[in-house]
Coordinates of C-alpha atoms (C1' of nucleotides) in Angstrom, one line a residue:
Chain A
M1 CA -66.8 99.2 19.2
T2 CA -67.1 101.0 15.9
I3 CA -65.3 104.2 15.0
E4 CA -68.5 106.1 15.2
E5 CA -69.2 104.9 18.7
F6 CA -65.7 105.8 19.6
K7 CA -66.2 109.3 18.3
T8 CA -69.3 109.8 20.5
K9 CA -67.6 108.4 23.6
F10 CA -64.4 110.3 23.0
K11 CA -66.3 113.6 22.8
E12 CA -67.8 112.8 26.3
I13 CA -64.4 112.0 27.7
K14 CA -62.9 115.1 26.2
N15 CA -65.6 117.2 27.8
K16 CA -64.8 115.8 31.2
G17 CA -61.5 117.7 31.2
F18 CA -58.9 116.4 33.6
I19 CA -59.8 112.9 35.0
P20 CA -57.7 110.9 37.5
T21 CA -55.6 108.0 36.5
T22 CA -56.9 104.5 37.1
R23 CA -53.5 103.0 37.5
K24 CA -50.2 104.3 38.8
G25 CA -47.2 104.6 36.5
P26 CA -46.5 105.1 32.8
T27 CA -49.2 102.7 31.6
G28 CA -51.9 104.6 33.5
I29 CA -52.9 106.7 30.5
G30 CA -53.9 103.8 28.3
H31 CA -55.7 102.0 31.2
T32 CA -57.6 105.2 32.0
L33 CA -58.7 105.8 28.5
E34 CA -59.8 102.2 28.0
T35 CA -61.7 102.3 31.3
H36 CA -63.6 105.4 30.3
L37 CA -64.4 103.9 26.9
G38 CA -65.6 100.7 28.6
I39 CA -62.9 98.5 27.0
F40 CA -61.3 95.8 28.9
E41 CA -57.5 95.4 28.8
N42 CA -56.3 92.4 26.9
N43 CA -53.0 91.0 25.6
D44 CA -54.4 89.9 22.3
A45 CA -52.2 91.0 19.4
H46 CA -55.1 92.3 17.4
P47 CA -56.7 95.7 16.9
D48 CA -59.0 97.1 19.5
I49 CA -61.7 99.2 17.7
E50 CA -63.1 98.2 14.3
G51 CA -59.7 97.4 12.8
A52 CA -57.9 100.3 14.5
E53 CA -55.4 100.0 17.2
L54 CA -56.0 102.4 20.1
K55 CA -53.0 104.2 21.5
A56 CA -52.9 107.0 24.1
H57 CA -49.9 109.3 24.5
R58 CA -49.0 112.1 26.9
T59 CA -48.4 115.3 24.9
K60 CA -45.5 116.5 27.1
G61 CA -42.1 115.2 26.3
N62 CA -41.1 113.2 23.2
S63 CA -41.0 109.6 24.4
L64 CA -41.2 106.5 22.2
I65 CA -44.5 105.0 21.2
T66 CA -44.6 101.2 21.1
L67 CA -46.1 100.0 17.8
F68 CA -46.0 96.3 18.8
T69 CA -43.8 93.7 20.5
F70 CA -42.3 90.6 19.0
N71 CA -40.2 88.1 20.8
N72 CA -41.4 84.7 19.8
K73 CA -38.4 82.5 18.6
V74 CA -36.2 85.4 17.8
W75 CA -33.6 85.0 20.5
K76 CA -30.5 83.2 19.3
M77 CA -29.3 82.9 22.9
P78 CA -31.2 82.6 26.2
P79 CA -32.5 86.0 27.1
L80 CA -31.2 85.7 30.7
E81 CA -27.7 84.9 29.3
A82 CA -27.8 88.0 27.1
V83 CA -28.8 90.1 30.1
K84 CA -25.9 88.8 32.1
K85 CA -23.4 89.1 29.3
Y86 CA -24.4 92.5 27.9
G87 CA -26.6 94.1 30.5
S88 CA -25.9 97.1 32.7
L89 CA -26.7 97.7 36.3
D90 CA -29.5 99.9 37.4
K91 CA -29.7 102.0 40.6
D92 CA -30.7 99.0 42.7
G93 CA -27.9 96.8 41.3
R94 CA -30.3 94.9 39.1
Q95 CA -28.9 93.9 35.8
G96 CA -31.0 94.9 32.8
L97 CA -30.8 95.0 29.0
Y98 CA -32.5 98.3 28.2
Y99 CA -31.3 99.6 24.9
T100 CA -32.8 101.3 21.9
M101 CA -30.7 99.7 19.1
S102 CA -29.2 101.7 16.3
L103 CA -26.9 100.8 13.4
K104 CA -23.9 102.0 15.4
P105 CA -22.7 99.8 18.3
N106 CA -23.7 101.1 21.7
S107 CA -21.8 101.1 24.9
A108 CA -22.3 97.4 25.3
G109 CA -21.1 96.7 21.8
L110 CA -24.5 95.8 20.5
F111 CA -25.9 97.1 17.3
L112 CA -28.7 96.6 14.8
D113 CA -27.7 94.9 11.6
V114 CA -30.2 95.6 8.8
Q115 CA -29.9 93.2 5.9
K116 CA -32.0 92.6 2.8
T117 CA -34.6 90.3 4.3
E118 CA -33.9 90.4 8.0
I119 CA -32.6 92.5 10.9
S120 CA -30.5 91.3 13.8
V121 CA -29.2 92.5 17.1
R122 CA -25.6 91.6 17.1
H123 CA -22.5 92.1 19.2
I124 CA -19.3 93.5 17.7
S125 CA -17.7 90.1 18.4
G126 CA -20.0 88.8 15.7
E127 CA -22.3 87.1 18.1
V128 CA -26.0 87.2 17.0
I129 CA -28.4 87.9 19.9
A130 CA -31.7 87.9 18.1
T131 CA -33.1 88.0 14.5
W132 CA -36.3 89.1 12.9
Q133 CA -37.5 88.6 9.3
L134 CA -38.5 91.9 7.7
Q135 CA -41.5 90.3 6.0
T136 CA -42.6 88.8 9.4
L137 CA -42.4 92.2 11.0
A138 CA -44.3 93.9 8.3
D139 CA -47.0 91.2 8.5
R140 CA -47.1 91.7 12.3
F141 CA -47.5 95.4 11.9
M142 CA -50.3 95.1 9.3
Q143 CA -52.1 92.6 11.6
K144 CA -51.7 94.7 14.6
M145 CA -52.4 98.1 13.1
P146 CA -54.1 98.3 9.7
A147 CA -55.1 101.6 11.3
L148 CA -54.1 103.5 14.3
L149 CA -56.4 105.5 16.6
F150 CA -53.9 107.9 18.2
V151 CA -55.2 109.8 21.3
S152 CA -53.3 112.6 22.9
A153 CA -53.7 113.9 26.5
F154 CA -52.4 116.8 28.6
T155 CA -51.3 115.7 32.0
E156 CA -51.4 117.4 35.4
E157 CA -50.5 116.2 38.9
R158 CA -52.8 116.9 41.9
D159 CA -51.8 115.6 45.3
G160 CA -49.5 113.1 43.8
I161 CA -52.2 111.7 41.5
E162 CA -51.8 112.0 37.8
Y163 CA -54.7 113.5 35.8
F164 CA -55.3 113.3 32.1
H165 CA -57.2 115.6 29.8
F166 CA -57.8 113.6 26.6
Y167 CA -58.2 116.3 23.9
R168 CA -57.4 114.9 20.5
A169 CA -58.0 111.6 18.6
Q170 CA -56.5 111.0 15.2
L171 CA -57.2 108.1 12.8
M172 CA -54.1 107.1 10.8
K173 CA -54.3 104.4 8.1
G174 CA -52.9 103.1 4.9
T175 CA -49.5 101.3 5.0
S176 CA -47.8 98.5 3.2
P177 CA -45.1 95.9 3.8
E178 CA -42.8 97.7 1.4
L179 CA -43.2 101.0 3.1
L180 CA -42.6 99.4 6.5
A181 CA -39.4 97.6 5.3
D182 CA -38.1 101.0 4.2
Q183 CA -39.0 102.6 7.5
F184 CA -37.0 99.8 9.4
R185 CA -34.0 100.5 7.1
E186 CA -34.2 104.3 7.7
E187 CA -34.5 103.7 11.5
N188 CA -37.8 105.4 11.8
I189 CA -39.0 102.2 13.5
L190 CA -36.6 101.4 16.4
V191 CA -35.9 98.1 18.1
D192 CA -36.0 98.4 21.9
L193 CA -34.7 95.7 24.1
R194 CA -36.5 95.8 27.5
L195 CA -35.6 93.0 29.9
H196 CA -33.9 92.5 33.2
D197 CA -32.5 89.8 35.4
K198 CA -35.2 88.6 37.9
G199 CA -33.1 85.9 39.6
T200 CA -33.8 82.7 37.8
M201 CA -35.4 84.2 34.8
A202 CA -35.4 87.3 32.6
R203 CA -38.4 89.5 33.1
N204 CA -39.0 90.5 29.5
H205 CA -41.4 93.4 28.7
G206 CA -41.1 92.3 25.1
T207 CA -38.8 93.6 22.4
G208 CA -40.6 96.7 21.3
F209 CA -40.8 98.1 17.8
R210 CA -41.2 101.7 18.5
T211 CA -41.3 105.2 16.9
Y212 CA -41.5 108.8 17.8
E213 CA -44.7 110.7 17.5
D214 CA -43.3 112.9 14.7
K215 CA -42.4 109.9 12.7
L216 CA -46.0 108.4 12.8
P217 CA -47.0 110.3 9.6
L218 CA -44.2 108.4 7.7
L219 CA -45.8 105.1 8.6
F220 CA -49.3 105.9 7.3
Q221 CA -50.7 107.5 4.2
S222 CA -53.6 109.3 5.7
I223 CA -54.3 111.1 9.0
I224 CA -57.7 112.5 9.9
D225 CA -58.9 114.2 13.1
L226 CA -61.9 112.7 14.8
Chain B
dG1 C1' -43.4 79.4 37.1
dG2 C1' -41.5 81.3 32.8
dT3 C1' -42.5 83.3 28.2
dA4 C1' -44.7 86.4 25.3
dC5 C1' -47.8 89.5 24.7
dC6 C1' -50.4 93.9 26.3
dT7 C1' -50.4 98.9 28.2
dG8 C1' -46.9 103.0 28.4
dG9 C1' -42.6 106.2 30.3
dA10 C1' -37.9 109.4 32.1
dA11 C1' -33.3 112.1 32.0
Chain C
dC1 C1' -29.7 111.0 20.3
dT2 C1' -28.7 106.9 24.0
dT3 C1' -29.4 104.9 28.6
dC4 C1' -32.6 103.5 31.4
dC5 C1' -37.5 102.1 33.0
dA6 C1' -42.8 101.1 34.5
dG7 C1' -47.7 97.9 35.7
dG8 C1' -50.5 94.4 33.8
dT9 C1' -52.6 89.4 31.8
dA10 C1' -53.0 84.7 29.0
dC11 C1' -51.3 80.4 28.8

DNA sequence: GGTACCTGGAA
DNA sequence: CTTCCAGGTAC
């Protein structure tokens, strides 16, 4: 799909007003938008629309936006072991490792160590949990989102079903490895561990590299409304 | 059947 | 801010 085709389709979706979700839960908004655009869900780490990555976001609240995930060969210890060692229990007694890392150690003693060429999740004991090369992350970001098509929606609940009104689409582009490396250092791009113990294995949603909506303009040089 | 990606949240 | 969390697929 081209950007122009997207503009046309988006206008139609916007004019529909509130439309019911096509999937329960947090991920419903992206699935609903893609369904109405006629795009099939995929788990390909490449852009969706003519070089632009499509992202949908609920306007309410200020939750994190996942830029991309990166897990391959970064763990310095088995993920399940990390969960058991440093995880916390959720309401159902399930052990999970759900932390947004910062430079200061968290309650589990884990922190993000940003060095010249790499960043690591470490424990105060000195143990290294996982490591990423900054250049690799910048490459990944450029591959995944040379441009970002950011779509915002109002939400409403009717009879227990969530409805979305998609009302704005913004095209953001223009970034560079140097700029991104700086953003990692300034913690405008956050590292989010998201895995839990599922018995014999760790269910890993993927270590997310994430940001807040108000930080998006720092990652791109131009933003235009479609 | 486990890993690594995708799609996204709340208090 | 941190702590905590969701439903999907390809291979």
